[in-house]
Amino acid sequence: MRYVRPTTLLAAGAALLLVGCGDDVTDAVEELTDAIQEDLPDEAVPEDLEPPATDDDAGDAPSSEAVDIDPRSIDVTVHHGGLEYTVEELAIVDVDEVHGTELVFATSVFNPASSSATPAPPIALRWDEPGTDNVVEVNGRGEFRQIPGNSSSSGEIIVPLRPDDLEVFDDRSARLLIGASGRSAAQVAVGGEAVTIDRLPVQQPLDGETFDADGVLVTITEAEVRWDNPNGSHVDDGTALLELTYRMENQSDSQSCSTRGEGAFNLTLPDGDAIIDLGVSERCVRGDQTETDVLTGFLIDEDYAGDYTLVHERGDDADEISFTLVEGEGARADERDTR
């Protein structure tokens, strides 16, 4: 707002009335204008006054520094829900300023089972927020087709990162989770400081171990430490599954059955505690018959290395074996016997 002294306005107005019309009027108006401007206080028209910002200037405002995420080769295989996911490459897709960026992971999935399966695992990208103790997790999605048994199919894992995600993103600690958080998810290292947790089954050297109880010869044909149940669900974090596949050969002419429900097997752990099995897939075998590919399992600690004793009860009889579980790298389906 501009302020004008009243005395100046009165004097200038009087001069205008005396002049009348014509060129003299014009001269009077100019004199009036000059008088008003000369009489303004200094603070009314500061010399350093800047014009208000316009829309054209909005684009000149400083923006946050863009996060540099480079495409890369990953080539890591992990296991979840009975399927093997090989995360091959990472591509970066810039969407727009509102939606941010998409991380696109080219992924091949192998189905080692005999029946078809459609991959639909929970997906998330996790990283450590720089300068804090916070862990950030952003949900993603998988785009996969149905996969026939003993076949592979290509697809994509897509993780959207919005601008506010990018502001706190840390490439070095980034890891891709395949599976539900808290349920022994597989983890693929994306950044150089992240760790891969492949959850591939770890085979144990128990093949050929036998129990002889109630006239039935029970022979272990495969032993694995896993993180998924036969139904595809995963065990809780901090837990592993010792899964045994065995054969029952009834050497008598009478049917023989193990305990109904749980408790056909009793496992003594390295710390001396004892647990029972989760159940068996087949408890009875007819006289002079053989049942193969029977399953049982035990929930054990994820740090499972140590000495164990396993007792099998059948009727009023029982037999036991002792063995050692060894931690090691998991094996892909083409490197091991599959179910």
C-alpha positions as a Python dict, from the first residue, in 0.01 Angstrom:
ca = {
    (1, 'M'): (0, 0, 0),
    (2, 'R'): (121, 350, -84),
    (3, 'Y'): (71, 648, 147),
    (4, 'V'): (43, 1016, 29),
    (5, 'R'): (55, 1325, 250),
    (6, 'P'): (-280, 1517, 245),
    (7, 'T'): (-115, 1856, 198),
    (8, 'T'): (45, 1755, -126),
    (9, 'L'): (-278, 1613, -264),
    (10, 'L'): (-469, 1933, -184),
    (11, 'A'): (-214, 2154, -351),
    (12, 'A'): (-196, 1943, -660),
    (13, 'G'): (-574, 1918, -685),
    (14, 'A'): (-611, 2293, -664),
    (15, 'A'): (-363, 2343, -942),
    (16, 'L'): (-561, 2103, -1162),
    (17, 'L'): (-885, 2298, -1111),
    (18, 'L'): (-723, 2627, -1202),
    (19, 'V'): (-577, 2500, -1524),
    (20, 'G'): (-901, 2390, -1691),
    (21, 'C'): (-887, 2191, -2014),
    (22, 'G'): (-653, 2112, -2304),
    (23, 'D'): (-280, 2066, -2295),
    (24, 'D'): (-261, 2252, -1973),
    (25, 'V'): (-466, 1973, -1814),
    (26, 'T'): (-221, 1715, -1929),
    (27, 'D'): (66, 1913, -1786),
    (28, 'A'): (-119, 1947, -1460),
    (29, 'V'): (-180, 1574, -1435),
    (30, 'E'): (188, 1505, -1486),
    (31, 'E'): (276, 1758, -1219),
    (32, 'L'): (28, 1592, -983),
    (33, 'T'): (179, 1250, -1043),
    (34, 'D'): (533, 1376, -986),
    (35, 'A'): (426, 1548, -668),
    (36, 'I'): (270, 1231, -530),
    (37, 'Q'): (576, 1018, -607),
    (38, 'E'): (821, 1272, -465),
    (39, 'D'): (627, 1296, -143),
    (40, 'L'): (612, 920, -72),
    (41, 'P'): (806, 800, 235),
    (42, 'D'): (1119, 602, 158),
    (43, 'E'): (982, 278, 304),
    (44, 'A'): (679, 287, 71),
    (45, 'V'): (879, 201, -243),
    (46, 'P'): (1184, 0, -135),
    (47, 'E'): (1442, -25, -406),
    (48, 'D'): (1503, -399, -345),
    (49, 'L'): (1137, -497, -364),
    (50, 'E'): (1109, -820, -574),
    (51, 'P'): (802, -904, -778),
    (52, 'P'): (588, -1193, -653),
    (53, 'A'): (672, -1538, -784),
    (54, 'T'): (480, -1655, -1087),
    (55, 'D'): (390, -2002, -1209),
    (56, 'D'): (678, -1982, -1455),
    (57, 'D'): (919, -1959, -1165),
    (58, 'A'): (783, -2270, -984),
    (59, 'G'): (998, -2505, -1186),
    (60, 'D'): (1313, -2328, -1067),
    (61, 'A'): (1259, -2441, -704),
    (62, 'P'): (1525, -2687, -586),
    (63, 'S'): (1413, -3052, -588),
    (64, 'S'): (1532, -3344, -378),
    (65, 'E'): (1828, -3531, -518),
    (66, 'A'): (1723, -3825, -736),
    (67, 'V'): (1816, -4172, -613),
    (68, 'D'): (2050, -4349, -852),
    (69, 'I'): (1943, -4715, -885),
    (70, 'D'): (2132, -4900, -1154),
    (71, 'P'): (2008, -5206, -1348),
    (72, 'R'): (2205, -5518, -1263),
    (73, 'S'): (2238, -5892, -1300),
    (74, 'I'): (2136, -6089, -990),
    (75, 'D'): (2115, -6460, -1085),
    (76, 'V'): (2004, -6598, -746),
    (77, 'T'): (1779, -6901, -687),
    (78, 'V'): (1561, -6931, -378),
    (79, 'H'): (1289, -7173, -267),
    (80, 'H'): (937, -7097, -150),
    (81, 'G'): (621, -7307, -133),
    (82, 'G'): (773, -7598, -324),
    (83, 'L'): (881, -7376, -617),
    (84, 'E'): (1224, -7244, -714),
    (85, 'Y'): (1251, -6875, -806),
    (86, 'T'): (1556, -6764, -1003),
    (87, 'V'): (1576, -6384, -991),
    (88, 'E'): (1780, -6306, -1300),
    (89, 'E'): (1802, -5932, -1363),
    (90, 'L'): (1684, -5598, -1226),
    (91, 'A'): (1553, -5329, -1463),
    (92, 'I'): (1453, -4976, -1363),
    (93, 'V'): (1137, -4812, -1504),
    (94, 'D'): (1080, -4442, -1431),
    (95, 'V'): (702, -4394, -1426),
    (96, 'D'): (646, -4024, -1353),
    (97, 'E'): (705, -3762, -1082),
    (98, 'V'): (390, -3864, -895),
    (99, 'H'): (425, -4244, -899),
    (100, 'G'): (803, -4261, -886),
    (101, 'T'): (993, -4567, -1009),
    (102, 'E'): (928, -4937, -1060),
    (103, 'L'): (1189, -5204, -994),
    (104, 'V'): (1126, -5492, -1235),
    (105, 'F'): (1293, -5826, -1158),
    (106, 'A'): (1300, -6075, -1445),
    (107, 'T'): (1230, -6408, -1273),
    (108, 'S'): (1211, -6771, -1384),
    (109, 'V'): (1013, -7019, -1173),
    (110, 'F'): (1067, -7397, -1174),
    (111, 'N'): (798, -7637, -1055),
    (112, 'P'): (961, -7969, -955),
    (113, 'A'): (631, -8135, -861),
    (114, 'S'): (431, -8358, -1093),
    (115, 'S'): (117, -8139, -1080),
    (116, 'S'): (67, -7784, -1208),
    (117, 'A'): (116, -7484, -981),
    (118, 'T'): (50, -7110, -1005),
    (119, 'P'): (304, -6896, -817),
    (120, 'A'): (137, -6638, -592),
    (121, 'P'): (378, -6566, -304),
    (122, 'P'): (377, -6247, -96),
    (123, 'I'): (645, -6009, -233),
    (124, 'A'): (822, -5720, -60),
    (125, 'L'): (1137, -5511, -92),
    (126, 'R'): (1310, -5428, 234),
    (127, 'W'): (1600, -5197, 318),
    (128, 'D'): (1761, -5017, 614),
    (129, 'E'): (1683, -4646, 626),
    (130, 'P'): (2016, -4456, 622),
    (131, 'G'): (2115, -4288, 947),
    (132, 'T'): (1845, -4460, 1153),
    (133, 'D'): (1757, -4797, 1301),
    (134, 'N'): (1444, -4811, 1086),
    (135, 'V'): (1370, -5089, 838),
    (136, 'V'): (1150, -4995, 543),
    (137, 'E'): (935, -5250, 360),
    (138, 'V'): (740, -5190, 38),
    (139, 'N'): (501, -5448, -105),
    (140, 'G'): (544, -5574, -459),
    (141, 'R'): (368, -5822, -681),
    (142, 'G'): (452, -6120, -897),
    (143, 'E'): (322, -6166, -1248),
    (144, 'F'): (341, -6538, -1328),
    (145, 'R'): (145, -6790, -1531),
    (146, 'Q'): (46, -7141, -1430),
    (147, 'I'): (342, -7379, -1450),
    (148, 'P'): (300, -7746, -1548),
    (149, 'G'): (475, -8011, -1341),
    (150, 'N'): (851, -8050, -1395),
    (151, 'S'): (856, -7728, -1599),
    (152, 'S'): (975, -7368, -1583),
    (153, 'S'): (805, -7042, -1674),
    (154, 'S'): (927, -6683, -1701),
    (155, 'G'): (762, -6390, -1529),
    (156, 'E'): (829, -6067, -1342),
    (157, 'I'): (839, -5933, -990),
    (158, 'I'): (746, -5564, -977),
    (159, 'V'): (809, -5333, -681),
    (160, 'P'): (679, -4972, -705),
    (161, 'L'): (880, -4706, -522),
    (162, 'R'): (694, -4378, -470),
    (163, 'P'): (886, -4050, -434),
    (164, 'D'): (867, -4065, -54),
    (165, 'D'): (1013, -4419, -67),
    (166, 'L'): (1296, -4301, -289),
    (167, 'E'): (1384, -4024, -42),
    (168, 'V'): (1483, -4286, 220),
    (169, 'F'): (1590, -4568, -13),
    (170, 'D'): (1922, -4742, 53),
    (171, 'D'): (2043, -4949, -242),
    (172, 'R'): (2325, -5116, -51),
    (173, 'S'): (2099, -5290, 203),
    (174, 'A'): (1807, -5367, -33),
    (175, 'R'): (1678, -5725, -33),
    (176, 'L'): (1380, -5887, -200),
    (177, 'L'): (1153, -6105, 16),
    (178, 'I'): (958, -6391, -141),
    (179, 'G'): (713, -6517, 117),
    (180, 'A'): (531, -6377, 417),
    (181, 'S'): (723, -6174, 673),
    (182, 'G'): (769, -6379, 990),
    (183, 'R'): (715, -6709, 807),
    (184, 'S'): (1068, -6803, 696),
    (185, 'A'): (1052, -6604, 374),
    (186, 'A'): (1326, -6647, 117),
    (187, 'Q'): (1549, -6342, 73),
    (188, 'V'): (1734, -6229, -240),
    (189, 'A'): (2022, -5986, -198),
    (190, 'V'): (1969, -5686, -429),
    (191, 'G'): (2231, -5451, -281),
    (192, 'G'): (2593, -5532, -215),
    (193, 'E'): (2556, -5537, 164),
    (194, 'A'): (2243, -5755, 174),
    (195, 'V'): (2241, -6130, 245),
    (196, 'T'): (2066, -6404, 46),
    (197, 'I'): (1864, -6664, 240),
    (198, 'D'): (1773, -6923, -21),
    (199, 'R'): (1558, -7164, 190),
    (200, 'L'): (1660, -7447, -42),
    (201, 'P'): (1613, -7788, 128),
    (202, 'V'): (1924, -7926, 294),
    (203, 'Q'): (1957, -8301, 252),
    (204, 'Q'): (2075, -8512, 545),
    (205, 'P'): (2262, -8845, 522),
    (206, 'L'): (1994, -9067, 677),
    (207, 'D'): (1905, -9273, 370),
    (208, 'G'): (1896, -9643, 457),
    (209, 'E'): (1852, -9600, 835),
    (210, 'T'): (1597, -9861, 953),
    (211, 'F'): (1359, -9943, 1238),
    (212, 'D'): (1231, -10295, 1300),
    (213, 'A'): (915, -10287, 1508),
    (214, 'D'): (608, -10512, 1526),
    (215, 'G'): (722, -10713, 1225),
    (216, 'V'): (747, -10403, 1000),
    (217, 'L'): (1077, -10283, 855),
    (218, 'V'): (1069, -9905, 830),
    (219, 'T'): (1346, -9761, 610),
    (220, 'I'): (1422, -9390, 569),
    (221, 'T'): (1456, -9311, 199),
    (222, 'E'): (1507, -8934, 223),
    (223, 'A'): (1575, -8681, 499),
    (224, 'E'): (1570, -8304, 451),
    (225, 'V'): (1573, -7991, 660),
    (226, 'R'): (1318, -7755, 499),
    (227, 'W'): (1126, -7440, 572),
    (228, 'D'): (799, -7534, 401),
    (229, 'N'): (533, -7792, 481),
    (230, 'P'): (398, -8039, 223),
    (231, 'N'): (90, -7814, 186),
    (232, 'G'): (311, -7525, 76),
    (233, 'S'): (287, -7316, 394),
    (234, 'H'): (605, -7204, 568),
    (235, 'V'): (719, -7246, 927),
    (236, 'D'): (768, -6952, 1161),
    (237, 'D'): (1095, -6757, 1170),
    (238, 'G'): (1349, -6928, 1394),
    (239, 'T'): (1212, -7273, 1313),
    (240, 'A'): (1299, -7545, 1063),
    (241, 'L'): (1122, -7865, 954),
    (242, 'L'): (1297, -8201, 962),
    (243, 'E'): (1106, -8403, 704),
    (244, 'L'): (1150, -8778, 669),
    (245, 'T'): (1032, -8992, 379),
    (246, 'Y'): (1023, -9366, 449),
    (247, 'R'): (912, -9707, 330),
    (248, 'M'): (713, -9960, 537),
    (249, 'E'): (759, -10331, 458),
    (250, 'N'): (526, -10557, 654),
    (251, 'Q'): (701, -10891, 701),
    (252, 'S'): (405, -11050, 876),
    (253, 'D'): (68, -11159, 744),
    (254, 'S'): (-125, -10919, 975),
    (255, 'Q'): (-194, -10550, 928),
    (256, 'S'): (23, -10321, 1141),
    (257, 'C'): (-55, -9961, 1234),
    (258, 'S'): (141, -9691, 1412),
    (259, 'T'): (-10, -9453, 1669),
    (260, 'R'): (-324, -9273, 1555),
    (261, 'G'): (-266, -8899, 1504),
    (262, 'E'): (69, -8775, 1632),
    (263, 'G'): (331, -8971, 1820),
    (264, 'A'): (440, -9250, 1587),
    (265, 'F'): (792, -9107, 1623),
    (266, 'N'): (964, -8947, 1920),
    (267, 'L'): (1268, -8723, 1861),
    (268, 'T'): (1520, -8631, 2132),
    (269, 'L'): (1689, -8297, 2055),
    (270, 'P'): (2053, -8199, 2115),
    (271, 'D'): (1955, -8015, 2435),
    (272, 'G'): (1785, -8328, 2574),
    (273, 'D'): (1426, -8218, 2518),
    (274, 'A'): (1195, -8457, 2337),
    (275, 'I'): (921, -8381, 2082),
    (276, 'I'): (679, -8593, 1881),
    (277, 'D'): (610, -8587, 1509),
    (278, 'L'): (351, -8371, 1333),
    (279, 'G'): (170, -8682, 1212),
    (280, 'V'): (229, -8938, 937),
    (281, 'S'): (82, -8951, 588),
    (282, 'E'): (11, -9327, 619),
    (283, 'R'): (-3, -9517, 948),
    (284, 'C'): (-105, -9869, 844),
    (285, 'V'): (40, -10132, 615),
    (286, 'R'): (-138, -10459, 530),
    (287, 'G'): (17, -10799, 585),
    (288, 'D'): (294, -10885, 337),
    (289, 'Q'): (252, -10541, 174),
    (290, 'T'): (481, -10239, 124),
    (291, 'E'): (393, -9871, 150),
    (292, 'T'): (633, -9618, -5),
    (293, 'D'): (680, -9240, 9),
    (294, 'V'): (530, -9209, 358),
    (295, 'L'): (598, -8871, 521),
    (296, 'T'): (651, -8747, 874),
    (297, 'G'): (814, -8434, 1014),
    (298, 'F'): (935, -8247, 1322),
    (299, 'L'): (959, -7874, 1401),
    (300, 'I'): (1313, -7807, 1521),
    (301, 'D'): (1527, -7500, 1590),
    (302, 'E'): (1671, -7320, 1287),
    (303, 'D'): (2017, -7379, 1436),
    (304, 'Y'): (1959, -7749, 1394),
    (305, 'A'): (2313, -7893, 1383),
    (306, 'G'): (2368, -8158, 1651),
    (307, 'D'): (2300, -8513, 1768),
    (308, 'Y'): (1950, -8662, 1778),
    (309, 'T'): (1779, -8986, 1878),
    (310, 'L'): (1466, -9102, 1694),
    (311, 'V'): (1231, -9367, 1832),
    (312, 'H'): (959, -9533, 1622),
    (313, 'E'): (668, -9700, 1803),
    (314, 'R'): (437, -9956, 1641),
    (315, 'G'): (192, -10150, 1852),
    (316, 'D'): (367, -10259, 2171),
    (317, 'D'): (706, -10258, 2002),
    (318, 'A'): (962, -9984, 1937),
    (319, 'D'): (1304, -9930, 1783),
    (320, 'E'): (1543, -9635, 1774),
    (321, 'I'): (1833, -9484, 1580),
    (322, 'S'): (2082, -9206, 1654),
    (323, 'F'): (2208, -8958, 1396),
    (324, 'T'): (2366, -8617, 1346),
    (325, 'L'): (2216, -8329, 1151),
    (326, 'V'): (2466, -8111, 968),
    (327, 'E'): (2404, -7754, 854),
    (328, 'G'): (2498, -7687, 494),
    (329, 'E'): (2396, -7529, 167),
    (330, 'G'): (2059, -7615, 23),
    (331, 'A'): (2032, -7799, -307),
    (332, 'R'): (1820, -7718, -611),
    (333, 'A'): (1576, -7978, -741),
    (334, 'D'): (1808, -8092, -1019),
    (335, 'E'): (2075, -8162, -757),
    (336, 'R'): (1862, -8372, -522),
    (337, 'D'): (1585, -8622, -505),
    (338, 'T'): (1247, -8447, -512),
    (339, 'R'): (922, -8552, -353),
}
